Short mmCIF file of C-alpha atoms in Angstrom, two decimals:
data_model
loop_
_atom_site.label_atom_id
_atom_site.label_comp_id
_atom_site.label_asym_id
_atom_site.label_seq_id
_atom_site.Cartn_x
_atom_site.Cartn_y
_atom_site.Cartn_z
CA ARG I 1 113.32 58.38 96.24
CA VAL I 2 111.41 61.60 96.70
CA PHE I 3 109.72 62.11 93.33
CA GLY I 4 106.80 60.46 91.58
CA GLU I 5 105.22 57.61 93.52
CA CYS I 6 108.03 57.68 96.15
CA ALA I 7 108.48 53.91 96.06
CA SER I 8 110.06 52.36 99.15
CA TYR I 9 113.79 51.93 98.75
CA LEU I 10 114.59 49.86 101.85
CA ALA I 11 112.86 48.65 104.99
CA LEU I 12 114.94 48.46 108.17
CA LYS I 13 113.52 45.55 110.16
CA GLY I 14 114.58 44.32 113.57
CA HIS I 15 113.08 46.41 116.36
CA LYS I 16 110.46 44.65 118.45
CA ASN I 17 108.54 47.75 119.52
CA ALA I 18 107.85 51.31 118.36
CA VAL I 19 110.69 53.26 116.71
CA THR I 20 110.83 56.58 118.57
CA GLN I 21 113.48 58.33 116.46
CA ALA I 22 115.75 57.63 113.48
CA VAL I 23 118.66 59.80 112.29
CA TRP I 24 121.25 59.67 109.51
CA SER I 25 124.98 59.65 110.14
CA GLN I 26 126.86 62.61 108.68
CA ASP I 27 128.34 60.44 105.90
CA ASP I 28 124.92 58.90 105.02
CA ALA I 29 126.37 55.41 105.46
CA LYS I 30 124.28 54.58 108.54
CA VAL I 31 120.93 55.19 110.15
CA VAL I 32 120.71 55.09 113.94
CA SER I 33 117.37 54.38 115.58
CA ALA I 34 115.89 54.52 119.07
CA SER I 35 113.11 52.17 120.11
CA SER I 36 110.68 51.34 122.88
CA ASP I 37 112.20 47.84 122.84
CA LYS I 38 114.99 49.37 124.99
CA THR I 39 117.60 49.22 122.23
CA VAL I 40 119.48 51.46 119.82
CA GLY I 41 119.84 50.11 116.28
CA VAL I 42 122.63 50.88 113.80
CA TRP I 43 121.77 50.12 110.17
CA ASP I 44 123.63 50.03 106.86
CA THR I 45 121.83 52.41 104.47
CA TRP I 46 122.92 50.58 101.31
CA SER I 47 121.84 47.06 102.26
CA GLY I 48 119.32 47.80 105.01
CA LYS I 49 121.01 45.20 107.21
CA PRO I 50 121.39 45.77 110.96
CA LEU I 51 125.01 46.43 111.87
CA LEU I 52 124.66 46.60 115.64
CA LYS I 53 122.14 46.49 118.46
CA LEU I 54 123.05 48.53 121.55
CA ALA I 55 121.19 47.19 124.56
CA GLU I 56 122.12 48.72 127.91
CA HIS I 57 119.05 50.90 128.50
CA GLU I 58 116.62 49.49 131.07
CA SER I 59 113.55 51.24 129.66
CA PHE I 60 112.23 52.87 126.48
CA VAL I 61 114.89 54.66 124.39
CA ASN I 62 113.40 58.02 123.36
CA GLY I 63 116.12 59.81 121.45
CA VAL I 64 119.43 59.40 119.61
CA SER I 65 122.07 61.65 118.08
CA VAL I 66 125.15 60.95 115.93
CA GLY I 67 128.39 62.93 116.02
CA GLN I 68 129.11 65.35 113.18
CA GLN I 69 132.88 65.01 113.46
CA ASP I 70 133.04 61.35 114.51
CA ALA I 71 130.36 59.28 112.76
CA HIS I 72 131.09 56.38 115.12
CA ARG I 73 129.96 58.37 118.17
CA ILE I 74 126.32 57.95 119.22
CA ALA I 75 124.37 59.31 122.18
CA SER I 76 121.07 57.85 123.38
CA VAL I 77 118.60 58.80 126.13
CA GLY I 78 115.62 57.05 127.65
CA ASP I 79 112.97 56.68 130.30
CA ASP I 80 115.61 55.13 132.59
CA SER I 81 117.02 58.68 133.05
CA VAL I 82 120.36 57.62 131.56
CA CYS I 83 122.29 59.09 128.65
CA TYR I 84 124.68 56.59 127.07
CA ILE I 85 127.56 57.54 124.78
CA TRP I 86 128.62 54.79 122.38
CA ASP I 87 131.27 54.03 119.80
CA ASP I 88 129.53 51.86 117.21
CA ARG I 89 132.66 49.74 116.80
CA SER I 90 131.79 48.22 120.18
CA LYS I 91 128.62 46.75 121.67
CA LYS I 92 129.41 48.28 125.07
CA SER I 93 128.88 51.93 125.94
CA ALA I 94 131.93 54.17 126.27
CA THR I 95 130.40 56.07 129.19
CA PHE I 96 127.04 57.06 130.63
CA ILE I 97 125.44 59.90 132.58
CA GLN I 98 122.83 59.05 135.19
CA GLN I 99 120.31 61.86 135.56
CA ARG I 100 117.37 62.37 137.93
CA PHE I 101 114.47 62.41 135.49
CA PRO I 102 113.45 60.52 132.32
CA LEU I 103 115.09 61.92 129.18
CA VAL I 104 113.41 62.47 125.82
CA SER I 105 115.93 64.22 123.58
CA VAL I 106 119.67 64.53 122.97
CA ALA I 107 121.93 66.47 120.57
CA LEU I 108 125.66 65.88 120.06
CA LEU I 109 128.00 68.69 119.08
CA ASP I 110 131.11 66.57 119.26
CA GLU I 111 133.36 68.89 117.27
CA ARG I 112 133.27 71.04 120.43
CA HIS I 113 133.00 68.06 122.82
CA LEU I 114 129.47 69.17 123.71
CA MET I 115 126.22 67.31 124.25
CA PHE I 116 122.74 68.54 125.21
CA THR I 117 120.03 66.51 126.93
CA GLY I 118 116.42 67.33 127.76
CA GLY I 119 113.49 65.58 129.39
CA ILE I 120 110.55 65.85 131.72
CA ASP I 121 112.21 68.28 134.17
CA ASN I 122 111.83 71.03 131.49
CA LEU I 123 115.57 71.82 131.56
CA ILE I 124 118.24 71.46 128.88
CA SER I 125 121.61 70.36 130.28
CA ALA I 126 124.89 71.02 128.48
CA TRP I 127 127.68 68.49 129.03
CA ASP I 128 131.37 68.26 128.21
CA ILE I 129 131.57 64.67 126.93
CA ARG I 130 135.21 64.42 128.01
CA LYS I 131 134.29 64.90 131.70
CA SER I 132 130.59 64.33 132.13
CA SER I 133 130.15 64.20 135.91
CA THR I 134 128.24 67.49 136.16
CA PRO I 135 126.61 69.70 133.51
CA MET I 136 128.54 72.74 132.28
CA TYR I 137 125.34 74.81 132.39
CA SER I 138 121.57 74.48 132.13
CA LEU I 139 119.15 76.26 129.80
CA ALA I 140 115.91 77.19 131.58
CA GLY I 141 112.82 78.68 129.99
CA HIS I 142 110.57 75.87 128.82
CA SER I 143 107.70 75.00 131.14
CA GLU I 144 107.05 71.47 129.84
CA THR I 145 108.90 68.37 128.62
CA ILE I 146 111.72 68.98 126.12
CA SER I 147 110.71 66.84 123.12
CA SER I 148 113.43 67.72 120.60
CA LEU I 149 116.98 69.12 120.47
CA LYS I 150 119.00 69.92 117.32
CA THR I 151 122.13 72.00 116.75
CA ASP I 152 122.24 74.24 113.68
CA PRO I 153 124.55 73.43 110.71
CA GLU I 154 127.27 75.77 112.02
CA GLY I 155 127.16 74.42 115.58
CA SER I 156 126.44 77.87 117.04
CA PHE I 157 122.77 77.54 118.01
CA LEU I 158 120.55 74.91 119.58
CA LEU I 159 116.89 74.43 118.60
CA SER I 160 114.57 73.00 121.23
CA ALA I 161 110.92 71.99 121.02
CA SER I 162 108.75 71.53 124.06
CA MET I 163 105.30 70.33 125.04
CA ASP I 164 104.69 73.91 126.26
CA ASN I 165 103.82 74.71 122.60
CA THR I 166 106.99 76.67 121.89
CA LEU I 167 110.30 76.32 120.09
CA ARG I 168 113.35 78.12 121.42
CA ILE I 169 116.68 78.99 119.82
CA TRP I 170 119.68 79.14 122.15
CA ASP I 171 123.14 80.61 121.58
CA VAL I 172 125.56 77.83 122.57
CA ARG I 173 128.78 79.50 121.45
CA PRO I 174 131.55 79.55 124.09
CA TYR I 175 131.24 83.24 124.99
CA ALA I 176 127.49 83.70 124.64
CA PRO I 177 125.73 86.00 127.13
CA GLU I 178 124.19 84.52 130.26
CA ASN I 179 120.70 84.68 128.75
CA ARG I 180 121.34 82.30 125.86
CA CYS I 181 117.77 82.20 124.53
CA THR I 182 117.72 84.34 121.39
CA LYS I 183 114.19 83.58 120.13
CA THR I 184 110.95 81.95 121.21
CA LEU I 185 108.83 80.65 118.33
CA THR I 186 105.10 80.15 118.84
CA GLY I 187 102.40 78.59 116.68
CA ILE I 188 102.64 74.86 117.29
CA SER I 189 100.28 73.07 119.65
CA ASN I 190 100.59 69.86 121.63
CA GLY I 191 97.27 68.06 122.07
CA ILE I 192 95.86 65.52 124.47
CA ASP I 193 97.76 62.73 122.70
CA ARG I 194 101.01 64.24 124.07
CA ALA I 195 102.84 63.28 120.88
CA ILE I 196 106.61 63.87 120.86
CA LEU I 197 107.14 66.64 118.30
CA ARG I 198 110.56 66.80 116.61
CA ALA I 199 111.98 69.95 115.01
CA ASN I 200 114.80 70.39 112.47
CA TRP I 201 116.89 73.09 110.78
CA SER I 202 117.08 73.70 107.05
CA ALA I 203 120.50 73.07 105.51
CA ASP I 204 121.37 76.78 105.51
CA GLY I 205 120.04 77.38 109.04
CA ALA I 206 117.57 80.03 107.82
CA LEU I 207 114.42 78.03 108.58
CA VAL I 208 113.25 75.56 111.18
CA GLY I 209 110.39 73.12 110.79
CA CYS I 210 108.19 71.49 113.39
CA GLY I 211 104.97 69.53 113.51
CA SER I 212 101.89 70.22 115.57
CA SER I 213 98.89 68.42 117.00
CA ASP I 214 96.58 70.65 114.92
CA HIS I 215 97.50 68.46 111.89
CA ASN I 216 99.76 71.12 110.36
CA ALA I 217 103.48 71.37 109.65
CA TYR I 218 105.04 74.76 110.35
CA LEU I 219 108.13 76.40 108.86
CA PHE I 220 109.55 79.35 110.82
CA ASP I 221 111.85 82.11 109.60
CA VAL I 222 114.78 82.06 112.05
CA LEU I 223 115.61 85.75 111.51
CA THR I 224 112.14 87.12 112.21
CA GLY I 225 110.71 84.28 114.32
CA SER I 226 107.50 84.33 112.27
CA VAL I 227 105.69 81.44 110.58
CA LYS I 228 106.72 81.41 106.90
CA HIS I 229 104.66 78.42 105.74
CA THR I 230 101.79 76.43 107.22
CA LEU I 231 101.38 73.07 105.47
CA SER I 232 98.21 71.03 105.87
CA GLY I 233 97.19 67.53 104.77
CA HIS I 234 97.81 65.23 107.70
CA LYS I 235 94.82 63.79 109.57
CA GLY I 236 96.65 63.39 112.85
CA SER I 237 99.40 65.03 114.88
CA VAL I 238 102.45 65.93 112.77
CA THR I 239 105.32 64.41 114.71
CA GLU I 240 108.33 65.62 112.71
CA VAL I 241 109.29 67.98 109.89
CA ASP I 242 112.65 67.77 108.13
CA PHE I 243 114.42 69.31 105.13
CA HIS I 244 116.17 67.76 102.15
CA PRO I 245 119.91 68.57 102.47
CA LYS I 246 120.24 69.90 98.91
CA GLN I 247 116.82 70.48 97.37
CA GLN I 248 113.80 72.56 98.34
CA ILE I 249 111.86 69.58 99.62
CA ILE I 250 110.45 68.96 103.07
CA VAL I 251 109.06 65.78 104.59
CA SER I 252 106.56 65.48 107.41
CA SER I 253 105.45 62.43 109.39
CA GLY I 254 102.26 62.00 111.37
CA THR I 255 100.26 59.78 113.67
CA ASP I 256 98.03 59.13 110.64
CA LYS I 257 100.82 56.73 109.55
CA LYS I 258 101.67 58.85 106.51
CA LEU I 259 104.65 60.77 105.21
CA PHE I 260 104.13 63.82 103.03
CA LEU I 261 106.82 65.20 100.74
CA GLY I 262 106.47 68.60 99.13
CA GLU I 263 108.43 71.23 97.25
CA VAL I 264 108.47 74.51 99.14
CA GLN I 265 110.08 77.82 98.24
CA LEU I 266 112.67 78.04 101.01
CA ASP I 267 114.53 81.19 99.91
#
Protein backbone atom coordinates (compact mmCIF):
# COMPACT_ATOMS: atom_id res chain seq x y z
CA ARG A 1 0.00 0.00 0.00
CA VAL A 2 2.13 2.82 -1.33
CA PHE A 3 -0.20 5.82 -1.21
CA GLY A 4 -1.54 7.98 1.60
CA GLU A 5 -0.43 6.91 5.07
CA CYS A 6 1.14 3.67 3.70
CA ALA A 7 -0.45 1.53 6.40
CA SER A 8 1.28 -1.78 7.11
CA TYR A 9 -0.29 -4.62 5.16
CA LEU A 10 1.48 -7.61 6.75
CA ALA A 11 4.30 -8.28 9.18
CA LEU A 12 6.46 -11.35 8.53
CA LYS A 13 7.56 -12.58 11.96
CA GLY A 14 9.83 -15.49 12.77
CA HIS A 15 13.50 -14.57 12.41
CA LYS A 16 15.43 -14.38 15.66
CA ASN A 17 18.05 -11.89 14.51
CA ALA A 18 18.53 -9.11 11.95
CA VAL A 19 17.00 -9.56 8.49
CA THR A 20 19.83 -8.86 6.04
CA GLN A 21 17.86 -9.06 2.78
CA ALA A 22 14.33 -9.79 1.55
CA VAL A 23 13.26 -10.39 -2.07
CA TRP A 24 10.03 -11.17 -3.90
CA SER A 25 9.54 -14.27 -6.03
CA GLN A 26 8.81 -13.58 -9.69
CA ASP A 27 5.13 -14.53 -9.25
CA ASP A 28 4.74 -12.32 -6.12
CA ALA A 29 3.44 -15.32 -4.17
CA LYS A 30 6.45 -15.53 -1.83
CA VAL A 31 9.03 -13.42 -0.08
CA VAL A 32 12.41 -14.98 0.66
CA SER A 33 14.55 -13.54 3.45
CA ALA A 34 18.10 -13.89 4.71
CA SER A 35 18.93 -13.42 8.37
CA SER A 36 21.76 -13.22 10.87
CA ASP A 37 20.01 -16.06 12.71
CA LYS A 38 21.70 -18.36 10.14
CA THR A 39 18.47 -19.18 8.31
CA VAL A 40 16.63 -18.42 5.08
CA GLY A 41 12.90 -17.79 5.44
CA VAL A 42 10.20 -18.42 2.81
CA TRP A 43 6.94 -16.54 3.42
CA ASP A 44 3.46 -16.52 1.91
CA THR A 45 2.72 -12.95 0.78
CA TRP A 46 -1.06 -13.27 1.13
CA SER A 47 -1.22 -14.61 4.68
CA GLY A 48 2.20 -13.56 5.99
CA LYS A 49 2.72 -17.08 7.34
CA PRO A 50 6.15 -18.74 7.19
CA LEU A 51 6.19 -21.54 4.63
CA LEU A 52 9.69 -22.86 5.24
CA LYS A 53 12.85 -22.26 7.22
CA LEU A 54 16.09 -23.31 5.50
CA ALA A 55 18.78 -23.89 8.09
CA GLU A 56 22.06 -25.32 6.80
CA HIS A 57 24.25 -22.20 7.00
CA GLU A 58 26.68 -22.20 9.92
CA SER A 59 26.93 -18.42 10.18
CA PHE A 60 25.08 -15.22 9.23
CA VAL A 61 23.15 -15.41 5.94
CA ASN A 62 23.90 -12.20 4.04
CA GLY A 63 22.10 -12.52 0.72
CA VAL A 64 19.39 -14.40 -1.18
CA SER A 65 18.12 -14.59 -4.75
CA VAL A 66 15.10 -16.31 -6.34
CA GLY A 67 15.01 -17.81 -9.83
CA GLN A 68 13.18 -15.91 -12.57
CA GLN A 69 12.26 -19.03 -14.51
CA ASP A 70 11.78 -21.42 -11.58
CA ALA A 71 10.22 -19.64 -8.58
CA HIS A 72 11.04 -22.65 -6.40
CA ARG A 73 14.79 -22.17 -6.87
CA ILE A 74 16.59 -20.11 -4.21
CA ALA A 75 20.25 -19.28 -3.71
CA SER A 76 21.70 -18.05 -0.42
CA VAL A 77 25.18 -16.94 0.70
CA GLY A 78 26.72 -16.23 4.07
CA ASP A 79 29.67 -15.59 6.32
CA ASP A 80 30.39 -19.35 6.29
CA SER A 81 31.71 -18.87 2.71
CA VAL A 82 29.06 -21.24 1.34
CA CYS A 83 26.49 -20.68 -1.39
CA TYR A 84 23.50 -23.01 -1.06
CA ILE A 85 21.02 -23.70 -3.85
CA TRP A 86 17.57 -24.78 -2.66
CA ASP A 87 14.27 -26.01 -4.00
CA ASP A 88 11.66 -24.63 -1.61
CA ARG A 89 9.64 -27.83 -1.86
CA SER A 90 12.32 -29.42 0.33
CA LYS A 91 13.98 -28.41 3.59
CA LYS A 92 17.34 -29.76 2.39
CA SER A 93 19.61 -27.96 -0.05
CA ALA A 94 19.87 -29.29 -3.59
CA THR A 95 23.59 -28.50 -3.78
CA PHE A 96 26.17 -26.12 -2.34
CA ILE A 97 29.40 -24.39 -3.35
CA GLN A 98 32.12 -23.99 -0.76
CA GLN A 99 34.19 -20.88 -1.42
CA ARG A 100 37.29 -19.47 0.27
CA PHE A 101 35.97 -16.19 1.63
CA PRO A 102 32.74 -14.96 3.28
CA LEU A 103 30.02 -14.12 0.76
CA VAL A 104 27.71 -11.10 0.87
CA SER A 105 25.66 -11.15 -2.35
CA VAL A 106 24.19 -13.54 -4.91
CA ALA A 107 22.15 -13.23 -8.13
CA LEU A 108 20.44 -16.09 -9.96
CA LEU A 109 19.96 -16.04 -13.72
CA ASP A 110 18.46 -19.50 -13.87
CA GLU A 111 16.93 -19.17 -17.33
CA ARG A 112 20.54 -19.44 -18.53
CA HIS A 113 21.63 -21.76 -15.68
CA LEU A 114 23.83 -18.95 -14.32
CA MET A 115 24.53 -17.66 -10.84
CA PHE A 116 26.80 -14.87 -9.60
CA THR A 117 28.33 -14.58 -6.13
CA GLY A 118 30.38 -11.84 -4.50
CA GLY A 119 32.00 -11.22 -1.14
CA ILE A 120 34.99 -9.90 0.73
CA ASP A 121 37.58 -11.04 -1.84
CA ASN A 122 36.34 -8.22 -4.16
CA LEU A 123 35.64 -10.68 -7.01
CA ILE A 124 32.39 -11.67 -8.69
CA SER A 125 32.28 -15.36 -9.65
CA ALA A 126 30.01 -16.71 -12.38
CA TRP A 127 28.78 -20.29 -11.97
CA ASP A 128 26.95 -22.82 -14.11
CA ILE A 129 24.43 -24.16 -11.57
CA ARG A 130 24.28 -27.49 -13.40
CA LYS A 131 27.99 -28.19 -12.72
CA SER A 132 29.19 -25.88 -9.99
CA SER A 133 32.62 -27.29 -9.10
CA THR A 134 34.59 -24.34 -10.52
CA PRO A 135 33.51 -20.86 -11.66
CA MET A 136 33.00 -20.28 -15.38
CA TYR A 137 34.75 -16.91 -15.09
CA SER A 138 35.45 -14.12 -12.61
CA LEU A 139 34.72 -10.40 -12.90
CA ALA A 140 37.55 -8.30 -11.44
CA GLY A 141 37.55 -4.54 -11.00
CA HIS A 142 36.10 -3.72 -7.60
CA SER A 143 38.64 -3.02 -4.87
CA GLU A 144 36.37 -3.68 -1.88
CA THR A 145 33.63 -6.06 -0.71
CA ILE A 146 30.85 -6.78 -3.23
CA SER A 147 27.69 -5.74 -1.36
CA SER A 148 25.01 -6.24 -4.03
CA LEU A 149 24.42 -8.16 -7.27
CA LYS A 150 21.36 -7.90 -9.55
CA THR A 151 20.75 -8.98 -13.15
CA ASP A 152 18.83 -6.61 -15.41
CA PRO A 153 15.25 -7.42 -16.57
CA GLU A 154 16.51 -8.91 -19.86
CA GLY A 155 19.20 -11.05 -18.23
CA SER A 156 21.97 -9.46 -20.31
CA PHE A 157 23.73 -7.30 -17.73
CA LEU A 158 24.77 -7.61 -14.10
CA LEU A 159 24.75 -4.67 -11.68
CA SER A 160 27.20 -4.78 -8.79
CA ALA A 161 27.66 -2.44 -5.84
CA SER A 162 30.80 -2.39 -3.75
CA MET A 163 32.18 -0.81 -0.60
CA ASP A 164 34.76 0.86 -2.90
CA ASN A 165 32.05 3.53 -3.52
CA THR A 166 31.25 2.42 -7.06
CA LEU A 167 28.61 0.56 -9.02
CA ARG A 168 29.60 -1.44 -12.07
CA ILE A 169 27.57 -2.80 -14.97
CA TRP A 170 28.85 -6.01 -16.56
CA ASP A 171 27.92 -7.64 -19.87
CA VAL A 172 27.10 -11.26 -18.99
CA ARG A 173 25.83 -12.37 -22.38
CA PRO A 174 27.41 -15.59 -23.71
CA TYR A 175 29.66 -13.95 -26.30
CA ALA A 176 30.56 -10.75 -24.48
CA PRO A 177 34.11 -9.39 -24.89
CA GLU A 178 36.76 -10.34 -22.36
CA ASN A 179 36.46 -6.97 -20.62
CA ARG A 180 32.85 -7.35 -19.53
CA CYS A 181 32.63 -4.13 -17.50
CA THR A 182 30.65 -1.65 -19.60
CA LYS A 183 30.24 1.18 -17.07
CA THR A 184 31.49 2.34 -13.69
CA LEU A 185 29.06 4.56 -11.79
CA THR A 186 30.37 6.90 -9.10
CA GLY A 187 28.63 9.11 -6.57
CA ILE A 188 27.73 6.83 -3.68
CA SER A 189 29.82 6.69 -0.52
CA ASN A 190 30.30 4.00 2.10
CA GLY A 191 30.95 5.42 5.57
CA ILE A 192 32.54 4.17 8.76
CA ASP A 193 29.42 2.16 9.58
CA ARG A 194 30.28 -0.15 6.63
CA ALA A 195 26.59 -0.59 5.85
CA ILE A 196 25.73 -3.12 3.13
CA LEU A 197 24.34 -1.03 0.26
CA ARG A 198 21.94 -2.78 -2.14
CA ALA A 199 21.29 -1.58 -5.70
CA ASN A 200 18.41 -2.37 -8.09
CA TRP A 201 17.32 -1.87 -11.70
CA SER A 202 14.19 -0.07 -12.83
CA ALA A 203 11.63 -2.27 -14.59
CA ASP A 204 12.76 -1.10 -18.04
CA GLY A 205 16.49 -1.37 -17.22
CA ALA A 206 17.07 2.32 -18.01
CA LEU A 207 17.88 3.38 -14.44
CA VAL A 208 19.61 1.90 -11.43
CA GLY A 209 19.16 3.03 -7.84
CA CYS A 210 21.48 2.73 -4.88
CA GLY A 211 21.77 4.13 -1.39
CA SER A 212 24.71 5.88 0.19
CA SER A 213 26.15 6.62 3.61
CA ASP A 214 25.77 10.36 2.93
CA HIS A 215 22.02 9.93 3.69
CA ASN A 216 21.01 10.21 0.02
CA ALA A 217 19.43 7.85 -2.49
CA TYR A 218 20.87 8.04 -6.00
CA LEU A 219 19.29 7.17 -9.35
CA PHE A 220 21.72 6.70 -12.26
CA ASP A 221 21.01 6.86 -15.98
CA VAL A 222 22.35 3.56 -17.35
CA LEU A 223 23.00 4.98 -20.83
CA THR A 224 25.10 7.95 -19.74
CA GLY A 225 26.31 6.71 -16.35
CA SER A 226 25.41 10.04 -14.76
CA VAL A 227 23.36 10.73 -11.63
CA LYS A 228 19.80 11.56 -12.74
CA HIS A 229 18.24 12.15 -9.31
CA THR A 230 19.62 12.68 -5.81
CA LEU A 231 16.94 12.11 -3.16
CA SER A 232 17.43 13.32 0.39
CA GLY A 233 15.45 12.85 3.61
CA HIS A 234 17.03 9.97 5.47
CA LYS A 235 18.98 10.68 8.65
CA GLY A 236 21.24 7.66 8.34
CA SER A 237 22.88 5.51 5.68
CA VAL A 238 20.48 4.59 2.86
CA THR A 239 20.84 0.83 2.61
CA GLU A 240 18.67 0.04 -0.43
CA VAL A 241 16.77 1.73 -3.25
CA ASP A 242 14.20 -0.13 -5.35
CA PHE A 243 11.61 0.62 -8.04
CA HIS A 244 7.90 -0.14 -8.28
CA PRO A 245 7.45 -2.69 -11.11
CA LYS A 246 4.68 -0.72 -12.86
CA GLN A 247 4.49 2.82 -11.48
CA GLN A 248 6.97 5.68 -11.18
CA ILE A 249 7.54 5.11 -7.49
CA ILE A 250 10.76 4.35 -5.68
CA VAL A 251 11.33 3.16 -2.13
CA SER A 252 14.42 3.64 0.00
CA SER A 253 15.36 2.10 3.35
CA GLY A 254 17.84 3.41 5.88
CA THR A 255 19.62 2.81 9.15
CA ASP A 256 17.32 5.51 10.57
CA LYS A 257 14.69 2.71 10.64
CA LYS A 258 12.54 4.45 8.04
CA LEU A 259 11.26 3.74 4.55
CA PHE A 260 10.60 6.59 2.15
CA LEU A 261 8.32 6.25 -0.87
CA GLY A 262 8.25 8.89 -3.57
CA GLU A 263 7.00 9.53 -7.08
CA VAL A 264 9.88 10.28 -9.43
CA GLN A 265 9.85 11.09 -13.13
CA LEU A 266 11.67 8.04 -14.46
CA ASP A 267 11.33 8.67 -18.22
